[in-house]
Amino acid sequence: MYTRFLTLAALICCIGCSESTSPQTTANETNAPAIPTTPVKYESGQTLTVNVPDMHCPFACYPKVKQTIADQPGVESVELVEQEDENAINDPRIIVKLNGEFDSTSAIDALSKVGFKESQVVTTK
């Protein structure tokens, strides 16, 4: 019974992710100005925060975002920022650690192609 419930919840979440059109705003959303998506290259050792407002669930959306960014050259790791509830995304940001040259324009374009059109780099370290 519990397995059926989890399967149904994941299915509902997947449907919501694929049909979502409005960006999610959250209380934790940063007010930092967005870095333009003009060709911007980052170097090894830097860490980026990327806001992905169309990412609504940790079961289908986040894995797709993580894989899309992880497939980009220069990416060491991709992590979802800490969430209030592990079964929901209330803060749609990811932390990207770099181990080589990274082209943010290509990465944002790749996210757009898989359904996350509102994505943008919001901070760098």
PDB file of C-alpha atoms in Angstrom:
ATOM      1  CA  MET A   1       0.000   0.000   0.000  1.00  0.00           C
ATOM      2  CA  TYR A   2       2.796   2.388   0.941  1.00  0.00           C
ATOM      3  CA  THR A   3       4.630   1.594  -2.302  1.00  0.00           C
ATOM      4  CA  ARG A   4       1.510   2.387  -4.318  1.00  0.00           C
ATOM      5  CA  PHE A   5       1.155   5.713  -2.533  1.00  0.00           C
ATOM      6  CA  LEU A   6       4.780   6.662  -3.249  1.00  0.00           C
ATOM      7  CA  THR A   7       4.422   5.628  -6.887  1.00  0.00           C
ATOM      8  CA  LEU A   8       1.254   7.696  -7.252  1.00  0.00           C
ATOM      9  CA  ALA A   9       2.888  10.709  -5.565  1.00  0.00           C
ATOM     10  CA  ALA A  10       5.902  10.487  -7.886  1.00  0.00           C
ATOM     11  CA  LEU A  11       3.644  10.207 -10.938  1.00  0.00           C
ATOM     12  CA  ILE A  12       1.624  13.254  -9.904  1.00  0.00           C
ATOM     13  CA  CYS A  13       4.830  15.172  -9.324  1.00  0.00           C
ATOM     14  CA  CYS A  14       6.190  14.179 -12.752  1.00  0.00           C
ATOM     15  CA  ILE A  15       3.001  15.300 -14.458  1.00  0.00           C
ATOM     16  CA  GLY A  16       3.154  18.604 -12.594  1.00  0.00           C
ATOM     17  CA  CYS A  17       6.758  19.128 -13.668  1.00  0.00           C
ATOM     18  CA  SER A  18       6.121  18.484 -17.325  1.00  0.00           C
ATOM     19  CA  GLU A  19       3.006  20.652 -17.527  1.00  0.00           C
ATOM     20  CA  SER A  20       4.109  23.565 -15.370  1.00  0.00           C
ATOM     21  CA  THR A  21       4.259  26.951 -17.060  1.00  0.00           C
ATOM     22  CA  SER A  22       4.426  29.545 -14.292  1.00  0.00           C
ATOM     23  CA  PRO A  23       7.600  30.253 -12.339  1.00  0.00           C
ATOM     24  CA  GLN A  24       7.582  29.505  -8.626  1.00  0.00           C
ATOM     25  CA  THR A  25       8.488  32.271  -6.231  1.00  0.00           C
ATOM     26  CA  THR A  26       9.626  31.437  -2.740  1.00  0.00           C
ATOM     27  CA  ALA A  27      10.337  33.119   0.539  1.00  0.00           C
ATOM     28  CA  ASN A  28      13.976  32.052   0.217  1.00  0.00           C
ATOM     29  CA  GLU A  29      14.436  33.514  -3.262  1.00  0.00           C
ATOM     30  CA  THR A  30      17.472  35.741  -3.401  1.00  0.00           C
ATOM     31  CA  ASN A  31      17.100  39.385  -4.391  1.00  0.00           C
ATOM     32  CA  ALA A  32      20.570  39.421  -5.931  1.00  0.00           C
ATOM     33  CA  PRO A  33      20.626  40.837  -9.453  1.00  0.00           C
ATOM     34  CA  ALA A  34      20.842  38.222 -12.154  1.00  0.00           C
ATOM     35  CA  ILE A  35      24.085  37.901 -14.043  1.00  0.00           C
ATOM     36  CA  PRO A  36      23.303  38.392 -17.743  1.00  0.00           C
ATOM     37  CA  THR A  37      23.154  35.320 -19.958  1.00  0.00           C
ATOM     38  CA  THR A  38      25.566  36.833 -22.477  1.00  0.00           C
ATOM     39  CA  PRO A  39      28.536  34.559 -23.160  1.00  0.00           C
ATOM     40  CA  VAL A  40      30.033  34.312 -19.693  1.00  0.00           C
ATOM     41  CA  LYS A  41      32.841  31.893 -18.937  1.00  0.00           C
ATOM     42  CA  TYR A  42      33.724  30.804 -15.439  1.00  0.00           C
ATOM     43  CA  GLU A  43      36.907  29.081 -14.291  1.00  0.00           C
ATOM     44  CA  SER A  44      37.839  26.045 -12.236  1.00  0.00           C
ATOM     45  CA  GLY A  45      37.345  26.516  -8.509  1.00  0.00           C
ATOM     46  CA  GLN A  46      34.378  28.852  -8.807  1.00  0.00           C
ATOM     47  CA  THR A  47      30.928  28.075  -7.397  1.00  0.00           C
ATOM     48  CA  LEU A  48      27.739  29.317  -9.040  1.00  0.00           C
ATOM     49  CA  THR A  49      24.201  29.551  -7.730  1.00  0.00           C
ATOM     50  CA  VAL A  50      21.612  29.004 -10.444  1.00  0.00           C
ATOM     51  CA  ASN A  51      17.942  29.836  -9.932  1.00  0.00           C
ATOM     52  CA  VAL A  52      15.647  27.354 -11.739  1.00  0.00           C
ATOM     53  CA  PRO A  53      12.116  28.665 -11.011  1.00  0.00           C
ATOM     54  CA  ASP A  54      10.425  25.982 -13.151  1.00  0.00           C
ATOM     55  CA  MET A  55      11.921  23.215 -10.964  1.00  0.00           C
ATOM     56  CA  HIS A  56       9.044  22.145  -8.732  1.00  0.00           C
ATOM     57  CA  CYS A  57       9.746  18.632  -7.460  1.00  0.00           C
ATOM     58  CA  PRO A  58      12.728  16.643  -6.223  1.00  0.00           C
ATOM     59  CA  PHE A  59      11.663  13.431  -7.997  1.00  0.00           C
ATOM     60  CA  ALA A  60      11.581  14.398 -11.687  1.00  0.00           C
ATOM     61  CA  CYS A  61      12.536  18.054 -12.085  1.00  0.00           C
ATOM     62  CA  TYR A  62      15.666  18.151  -9.933  1.00  0.00           C
ATOM     63  CA  PRO A  63      17.232  14.992 -11.412  1.00  0.00           C
ATOM     64  CA  LYS A  64      16.659  16.398 -14.925  1.00  0.00           C
ATOM     65  CA  VAL A  65      18.214  19.754 -13.947  1.00  0.00           C
ATOM     66  CA  LYS A  66      21.122  18.040 -12.187  1.00  0.00           C
ATOM     67  CA  GLN A  67      21.903  15.774 -15.151  1.00  0.00           C
ATOM     68  CA  THR A  68      21.603  18.626 -17.665  1.00  0.00           C
ATOM     69  CA  ILE A  69      24.069  20.795 -15.750  1.00  0.00           C
ATOM     70  CA  ALA A  70      26.378  17.880 -14.831  1.00  0.00           C
ATOM     71  CA  ASP A  71      26.708  17.100 -18.561  1.00  0.00           C
ATOM     72  CA  GLN A  72      28.178  20.563 -19.227  1.00  0.00           C
ATOM     73  CA  PRO A  73      31.979  20.879 -19.556  1.00  0.00           C
ATOM     74  CA  GLY A  74      33.728  22.131 -16.431  1.00  0.00           C
ATOM     75  CA  VAL A  75      31.153  20.936 -13.872  1.00  0.00           C
ATOM     76  CA  GLU A  76      32.440  19.100 -10.806  1.00  0.00           C
ATOM     77  CA  SER A  77      29.161  18.784  -8.884  1.00  0.00           C
ATOM     78  CA  VAL A  78      25.555  19.953  -8.771  1.00  0.00           C
ATOM     79  CA  GLU A  79      23.587  20.121  -5.523  1.00  0.00           C
ATOM     80  CA  LEU A  80      20.113  21.347  -4.644  1.00  0.00           C
ATOM     81  CA  VAL A  81      20.121  23.993  -1.906  1.00  0.00           C
ATOM     82  CA  GLU A  82      18.711  22.790   1.406  1.00  0.00           C
ATOM     83  CA  GLN A  83      14.932  22.458   1.338  1.00  0.00           C
ATOM     84  CA  GLU A  84      12.383  22.728   4.168  1.00  0.00           C
ATOM     85  CA  ASP A  85      10.853  19.382   3.149  1.00  0.00           C
ATOM     86  CA  GLU A  86      12.750  16.647   1.309  1.00  0.00           C
ATOM     87  CA  ASN A  87       9.593  15.810  -0.684  1.00  0.00           C
ATOM     88  CA  ALA A  88       9.089  19.291  -2.152  1.00  0.00           C
ATOM     89  CA  ILE A  89      11.146  22.104  -3.610  1.00  0.00           C
ATOM     90  CA  ASN A  90      10.481  25.395  -1.871  1.00  0.00           C
ATOM     91  CA  ASP A  91      13.764  27.006  -2.969  1.00  0.00           C
ATOM     92  CA  PRO A  92      14.538  26.269  -6.647  1.00  0.00           C
ATOM     93  CA  ARG A  93      18.258  26.999  -6.595  1.00  0.00           C
ATOM     94  CA  ILE A  94      21.195  24.731  -7.314  1.00  0.00           C
ATOM     95  CA  ILE A  95      24.859  25.085  -6.387  1.00  0.00           C
ATOM     96  CA  VAL A  96      27.281  24.282  -9.225  1.00  0.00           C
ATOM     97  CA  LYS A  97      30.952  23.670  -8.368  1.00  0.00           C
ATOM     98  CA  LEU A  98      33.369  23.955 -11.265  1.00  0.00           C
ATOM     99  CA  ASN A  99      36.553  22.038 -12.065  1.00  0.00           C
ATOM    100  CA  GLY A 100      37.226  23.583 -15.460  1.00  0.00           C
ATOM    101  CA  GLU A 101      36.069  26.293 -17.844  1.00  0.00           C
ATOM    102  CA  PHE A 102      32.262  26.612 -17.814  1.00  0.00           C
ATOM    103  CA  ASP A 103      30.074  28.504 -20.292  1.00  0.00           C
ATOM    104  CA  SER A 104      26.950  29.675 -18.459  1.00  0.00           C
ATOM    105  CA  THR A 105      25.164  30.612 -21.683  1.00  0.00           C
ATOM    106  CA  SER A 106      25.403  27.047 -22.980  1.00  0.00           C
ATOM    107  CA  ALA A 107      24.262  25.655 -19.637  1.00  0.00           C
ATOM    108  CA  ILE A 108      21.234  27.971 -19.421  1.00  0.00           C
ATOM    109  CA  ASP A 109      20.371  27.127 -23.052  1.00  0.00           C
ATOM    110  CA  ALA A 110      20.575  23.403 -22.219  1.00  0.00           C
ATOM    111  CA  LEU A 111      18.199  23.893 -19.267  1.00  0.00           C
ATOM    112  CA  SER A 112      15.816  25.827 -21.494  1.00  0.00           C
ATOM    113  CA  LYS A 113      15.768  22.972 -24.023  1.00  0.00           C
ATOM    114  CA  VAL A 114      14.627  20.507 -21.341  1.00  0.00           C
ATOM    115  CA  GLY A 115      11.833  22.765 -20.050  1.00  0.00           C
ATOM    116  CA  PHE A 116      13.463  25.099 -17.533  1.00  0.00           C
ATOM    117  CA  LYS A 117      13.237  28.335 -19.531  1.00  0.00           C
ATOM    118  CA  GLU A 118      13.429  30.850 -16.660  1.00  0.00           C
ATOM    119  CA  SER A 119      16.809  29.650 -15.321  1.00  0.00           C
ATOM    120  CA  GLN A 120      19.599  32.114 -14.602  1.00  0.00           C
ATOM    121  CA  VAL A 121      22.886  32.395 -12.728  1.00  0.00           C
ATOM    122  CA  VAL A 122      22.250  34.547  -9.676  1.00  0.00           C
ATOM    123  CA  THR A 123      25.531  34.507  -7.735  1.00  0.00           C
ATOM    124  CA  THR A 124      29.165  33.469  -8.120  1.00  0.00           C
ATOM    125  CA  LYS A 125      31.968  32.834  -5.654  1.00  0.00           C
TER     126      LYS A 125
END
